[in-house]
Amino acid sequence: MNSILILHGPNLNLLGEREPEIYGEKTLKEINEFLISLGLELGLEVRTYQSNHEGDLVDTLQNACSWSKGAVVNAAAYTHTSIALHDTIAAVHFPVIEVHISNPYSRETFRHNSLISSVCRGTITGFGWRSYELAIRALAHIIENN
Ligand code: DQA
């Protein structure tokens, strides 16, 4: 079975309690459980990982090169600041889909710029936790057609 990585960046461990009017009421654990079972339906092993540390996210993406066919990345605040993540996504040899729960373009201007979009296969924003679902479905399609 093909495997994919779902990578969650800083503060996403607080989903459910963090600004629920923006990020919804589901916890990260609930979202991950849904994504793992969706993956099985689509014939994909979904491995999830969350970190608040930029270098840890870089290491995890690099290490995924040995086992993953693709990744869904919500880099959270590092989306707007991390040249390191941009460079890692450019370096890995699998498709990466950028995801956001909220729509950053309808929020503060500092969220309007993504440093990773240009090296991602595509971006899905603004559909709540379902943004992850849409991204996994897109990734399954990309992997199938490769
Ligand atoms: C986010 C949007 C980012 O601007 C923010 O820093 C986050 C979450 C989202 O999923 O909507 O932490 O990536």
PDB file of C-alpha atoms and ligand atoms in Angstrom:
ATOM      1  CA  MET A   1       0.000   0.000   0.000  1.00  0.00           C
ATOM      2  CA  ASN A   2       1.279   3.499  -0.795  1.00  0.00           C
ATOM      3  CA  SER A   3       1.949   5.752   2.188  1.00  0.00           C
ATOM      4  CA  ILE A   4       1.541   9.503   2.584  1.00  0.00           C
ATOM      5  CA  LEU A   5       2.485  12.008   5.264  1.00  0.00           C
ATOM      6  CA  ILE A   6       0.128  14.545   6.813  1.00  0.00           C
ATOM      7  CA  LEU A   7       2.263  17.210   8.457  1.00  0.00           C
ATOM      8  CA  HIS A   8       0.814  19.724  10.907  1.00  0.00           C
ATOM      9  CA  GLY A   9       2.754  22.791  12.009  1.00  0.00           C
ATOM     10  CA  PRO A  10       2.788  24.973  15.126  1.00  0.00           C
ATOM     11  CA  ASN A  11      -0.259  25.374  17.365  1.00  0.00           C
ATOM     12  CA  LEU A  12      -2.309  22.841  15.442  1.00  0.00           C
ATOM     13  CA  ASN A  13      -1.984  20.563  18.486  1.00  0.00           C
ATOM     14  CA  LEU A  14      -4.417  23.037  20.071  1.00  0.00           C
ATOM     15  CA  LEU A  15      -7.205  22.479  17.540  1.00  0.00           C
ATOM     16  CA  GLY A  16     -10.572  22.194  19.253  1.00  0.00           C
ATOM     17  CA  GLU A  17      -9.695  24.748  21.924  1.00  0.00           C
ATOM     18  CA  ARG A  18      -7.769  27.285  19.798  1.00  0.00           C
ATOM     19  CA  GLU A  19     -10.021  30.024  18.323  1.00  0.00           C
ATOM     20  CA  PRO A  20     -12.807  27.524  17.456  1.00  0.00           C
ATOM     21  CA  GLU A  21     -14.704  30.239  15.563  1.00  0.00           C
ATOM     22  CA  ILE A  22     -11.815  30.215  13.060  1.00  0.00           C
ATOM     23  CA  TYR A  23     -10.448  26.668  13.253  1.00  0.00           C
ATOM     24  CA  GLY A  24     -13.528  24.668  14.270  1.00  0.00           C
ATOM     25  CA  GLU A  25     -14.227  22.393  17.196  1.00  0.00           C
ATOM     26  CA  LYS A  26     -12.603  19.153  16.100  1.00  0.00           C
ATOM     27  CA  THR A  27      -9.402  18.175  17.869  1.00  0.00           C
ATOM     28  CA  LEU A  28      -6.264  17.206  15.969  1.00  0.00           C
ATOM     29  CA  LYS A  29      -6.732  13.624  17.175  1.00  0.00           C
ATOM     30  CA  GLU A  30     -10.266  13.505  15.731  1.00  0.00           C
ATOM     31  CA  ILE A  31      -9.105  14.975  12.415  1.00  0.00           C
ATOM     32  CA  ASN A  32      -6.174  12.561  12.189  1.00  0.00           C
ATOM     33  CA  GLU A  33      -8.416   9.572  12.927  1.00  0.00           C
ATOM     34  CA  PHE A  34     -10.758  10.622  10.136  1.00  0.00           C
ATOM     35  CA  LEU A  35      -7.859  11.114   7.709  1.00  0.00           C
ATOM     36  CA  ILE A  36      -6.357   7.711   8.532  1.00  0.00           C
ATOM     37  CA  SER A  37      -9.659   5.944   7.813  1.00  0.00           C
ATOM     38  CA  LEU A  38     -10.242   8.030   4.664  1.00  0.00           C
ATOM     39  CA  GLY A  39      -6.757   6.978   3.536  1.00  0.00           C
ATOM     40  CA  LEU A  40      -7.634   3.301   3.995  1.00  0.00           C
ATOM     41  CA  GLU A  41     -10.760   3.782   1.846  1.00  0.00           C
ATOM     42  CA  LEU A  42      -8.540   5.297  -0.846  1.00  0.00           C
ATOM     43  CA  GLY A  43      -5.889   2.589  -0.503  1.00  0.00           C
ATOM     44  CA  LEU A  44      -3.358   4.818   1.256  1.00  0.00           C
ATOM     45  CA  GLU A  45      -1.564   4.408   4.550  1.00  0.00           C
ATOM     46  CA  VAL A  46      -1.776   7.853   6.199  1.00  0.00           C
ATOM     47  CA  ARG A  47       0.918   8.751   8.732  1.00  0.00           C
ATOM     48  CA  THR A  48       0.383  11.951  10.716  1.00  0.00           C
ATOM     49  CA  TYR A  49       2.835  14.164  12.544  1.00  0.00           C
ATOM     50  CA  GLN A  50       2.594  17.511  14.355  1.00  0.00           C
ATOM     51  CA  SER A  51       5.386  19.731  15.593  1.00  0.00           C
ATOM     52  CA  ASN A  52       5.761  23.247  16.906  1.00  0.00           C
ATOM     53  CA  HIS A  53       9.390  23.328  15.731  1.00  0.00           C
ATOM     54  CA  GLU A  54      10.487  24.407  12.277  1.00  0.00           C
ATOM     55  CA  GLY A  55      13.561  22.131  12.116  1.00  0.00           C
ATOM     56  CA  ASP A  56      11.489  19.167  13.226  1.00  0.00           C
ATOM     57  CA  LEU A  57       9.088  19.782  10.332  1.00  0.00           C
ATOM     58  CA  VAL A  58      12.083  19.986   7.957  1.00  0.00           C
ATOM     59  CA  ASP A  59      13.524  16.706   9.330  1.00  0.00           C
ATOM     60  CA  THR A  60      10.173  14.929   9.063  1.00  0.00           C
ATOM     61  CA  LEU A  61       9.701  15.957   5.422  1.00  0.00           C
ATOM     62  CA  GLN A  62      13.264  14.941   4.563  1.00  0.00           C
ATOM     63  CA  ASN A  63      12.871  11.562   6.285  1.00  0.00           C
ATOM     64  CA  ALA A  64       9.597  10.950   4.445  1.00  0.00           C
ATOM     65  CA  CYS A  65      11.615  10.682   1.221  1.00  0.00           C
ATOM     66  CA  SER A  66      12.452   7.108   2.207  1.00  0.00           C
ATOM     67  CA  TRP A  67       8.838   5.944   2.506  1.00  0.00           C
ATOM     68  CA  SER A  68       6.257   8.502   1.326  1.00  0.00           C
ATOM     69  CA  LYS A  69       4.591   8.972  -2.053  1.00  0.00           C
ATOM     70  CA  GLY A  70       3.353  12.446  -1.161  1.00  0.00           C
ATOM     71  CA  ALA A  71       2.533  14.883   1.622  1.00  0.00           C
ATOM     72  CA  VAL A  72      -0.223  17.187   2.788  1.00  0.00           C
ATOM     73  CA  VAL A  73       1.324  20.075   4.716  1.00  0.00           C
ATOM     74  CA  ASN A  74      -0.361  22.638   6.951  1.00  0.00           C
ATOM     75  CA  ALA A  75       2.721  24.644   7.888  1.00  0.00           C
ATOM     76  CA  ALA A  76       0.498  26.987   9.978  1.00  0.00           C
ATOM     77  CA  ALA A  77       2.373  30.196  10.879  1.00  0.00           C
ATOM     78  CA  TYR A  78       5.584  28.908   9.251  1.00  0.00           C
ATOM     79  CA  THR A  79       3.738  29.194   5.924  1.00  0.00           C
ATOM     80  CA  HIS A  80       4.324  32.910   6.112  1.00  0.00           C
ATOM     81  CA  THR A  81       7.915  32.913   7.368  1.00  0.00           C
ATOM     82  CA  SER A  82       9.835  29.753   6.536  1.00  0.00           C
ATOM     83  CA  ILE A  83      12.354  29.800   3.706  1.00  0.00           C
ATOM     84  CA  ALA A  84      13.654  26.536   5.194  1.00  0.00           C
ATOM     85  CA  LEU A  85      10.332  24.773   4.561  1.00  0.00           C
ATOM     86  CA  HIS A  86      10.169  26.273   1.070  1.00  0.00           C
ATOM     87  CA  ASP A  87      13.593  24.793   0.338  1.00  0.00           C
ATOM     88  CA  THR A  88      12.728  21.383   1.807  1.00  0.00           C
ATOM     89  CA  ILE A  89       9.521  21.105  -0.226  1.00  0.00           C
ATOM     90  CA  ALA A  90      11.478  22.115  -3.336  1.00  0.00           C
ATOM     91  CA  ALA A  91      14.038  19.399  -2.569  1.00  0.00           C
ATOM     92  CA  VAL A  92      11.797  16.397  -1.884  1.00  0.00           C
ATOM     93  CA  HIS A  93      10.858  14.199  -4.818  1.00  0.00           C
ATOM     94  CA  PHE A  94       7.185  13.737  -4.029  1.00  0.00           C
ATOM     95  CA  PRO A  95       4.141  15.989  -4.525  1.00  0.00           C
ATOM     96  CA  VAL A  96       3.221  18.261  -1.614  1.00  0.00           C
ATOM     97  CA  ILE A  97      -0.204  19.843  -1.201  1.00  0.00           C
ATOM     98  CA  GLU A  98      -0.475  22.962   0.968  1.00  0.00           C
ATOM     99  CA  VAL A  99      -3.499  23.075   3.233  1.00  0.00           C
ATOM    100  CA  HIS A 100      -5.103  25.687   5.468  1.00  0.00           C
ATOM    101  CA  ILE A 101      -8.177  25.235   7.633  1.00  0.00           C
ATOM    102  CA  SER A 102      -9.077  28.923   7.458  1.00  0.00           C
ATOM    103  CA  ASN A 103      -8.810  31.155   4.395  1.00  0.00           C
ATOM    104  CA  PRO A 104      -5.649  33.171   5.097  1.00  0.00           C
ATOM    105  CA  TYR A 105      -6.517  35.599   2.272  1.00  0.00           C
ATOM    106  CA  SER A 106      -9.608  36.798   4.116  1.00  0.00           C
ATOM    107  CA  ARG A 107      -7.606  37.449   7.306  1.00  0.00           C
ATOM    108  CA  GLU A 108      -4.729  39.714   8.411  1.00  0.00           C
ATOM    109  CA  THR A 109      -2.430  40.871   5.600  1.00  0.00           C
ATOM    110  CA  PHE A 110       0.572  39.086   7.155  1.00  0.00           C
ATOM    111  CA  ARG A 111      -1.215  35.837   6.272  1.00  0.00           C
ATOM    112  CA  HIS A 112      -1.633  36.772   2.606  1.00  0.00           C
ATOM    113  CA  ASN A 113       1.841  35.635   1.603  1.00  0.00           C
ATOM    114  CA  SER A 114       2.788  31.962   1.520  1.00  0.00           C
ATOM    115  CA  LEU A 115       6.463  31.123   1.145  1.00  0.00           C
ATOM    116  CA  ILE A 116       5.629  27.510   0.286  1.00  0.00           C
ATOM    117  CA  SER A 117       2.850  27.816  -2.347  1.00  0.00           C
ATOM    118  CA  SER A 118       5.284  28.193  -5.223  1.00  0.00           C
ATOM    119  CA  VAL A 119       6.861  24.788  -4.536  1.00  0.00           C
ATOM    120  CA  CYS A 120       3.623  22.922  -3.739  1.00  0.00           C
ATOM    121  CA  ARG A 121       1.594  21.047  -6.342  1.00  0.00           C
ATOM    122  CA  GLY A 122      -1.516  22.919  -5.236  1.00  0.00           C
ATOM    123  CA  THR A 123      -3.140  24.705  -2.317  1.00  0.00           C
ATOM    124  CA  ILE A 124      -6.471  24.108  -0.544  1.00  0.00           C
ATOM    125  CA  THR A 125      -7.670  26.745   1.912  1.00  0.00           C
ATOM    126  CA  GLY A 126     -10.778  27.767   3.759  1.00  0.00           C
ATOM    127  CA  PHE A 127     -12.841  24.571   4.003  1.00  0.00           C
ATOM    128  CA  GLY A 128     -12.255  23.934   7.689  1.00  0.00           C
ATOM    129  CA  TRP A 129     -10.848  20.492   8.553  1.00  0.00           C
ATOM    130  CA  ARG A 130     -12.301  19.277   5.246  1.00  0.00           C
ATOM    131  CA  SER A 131      -9.403  21.076   3.525  1.00  0.00           C
ATOM    132  CA  TYR A 132      -7.307  18.070   4.602  1.00  0.00           C
ATOM    133  CA  GLU A 133      -9.870  15.653   3.153  1.00  0.00           C
ATOM    134  CA  LEU A 134      -9.870  17.462  -0.211  1.00  0.00           C
ATOM    135  CA  ALA A 135      -6.071  17.462  -0.235  1.00  0.00           C
ATOM    136  CA  ILE A 136      -5.846  13.720   0.445  1.00  0.00           C
ATOM    137  CA  ARG A 137      -8.332  13.023  -2.351  1.00  0.00           C
ATOM    138  CA  ALA A 138      -6.272  15.195  -4.717  1.00  0.00           C
ATOM    139  CA  LEU A 139      -3.060  13.483  -3.651  1.00  0.00           C
ATOM    140  CA  ALA A 140      -4.607  10.012  -4.138  1.00  0.00           C
ATOM    141  CA  HIS A 141      -5.522  11.071  -7.670  1.00  0.00           C
ATOM    142  CA  ILE A 142      -1.991  12.368  -8.378  1.00  0.00           C
ATOM    143  CA  ILE A 143      -0.390   9.177  -7.012  1.00  0.00           C
ATOM    144  CA  GLU A 144      -2.772   6.949  -8.996  1.00  0.00           C
ATOM    145  CA  ASN A 145      -1.984   8.746 -12.226  1.00  0.00           C
ATOM    146  CA  ASN A 146       1.774   8.775 -11.769  1.00  0.00           C
TER     147      ASN A 146
HETATM  148  C1  DQA B   1      -3.472  28.119   9.242  1.00  0.00           C
HETATM  149  C2  DQA B   1      -3.443  29.584   8.813  1.00  0.00           C
HETATM  150  C3  DQA B   1      -2.167  30.265   9.320  1.00  0.00           C
HETATM  151  O1  DQA B   1      -2.161  31.632   8.930  1.00  0.00           O
HETATM  152  C4  DQA B   1      -2.106  30.200  10.829  1.00  0.00           C
HETATM  153  O2  DQA B   1      -0.895  30.746  11.294  1.00  0.00           O
HETATM  154  C5  DQA B   1      -2.329  28.845  11.372  1.00  0.00           C
HETATM  155  C6  DQA B   1      -3.303  27.968  10.748  1.00  0.00           C
HETATM  156  C7  DQA B   1      -4.805  27.434   8.867  1.00  0.00           C
HETATM  157  O3  DQA B   1      -4.826  26.205   8.845  1.00  0.00           O
HETATM  158  O4  DQA B   1      -5.804  28.105   8.625  1.00  0.00           O
HETATM  159  O5  DQA B   1      -1.770  28.482  12.413  1.00  0.00           O
HETATM  160  O6  DQA B   1      -2.433  27.431   8.564  1.00  0.00           O
END
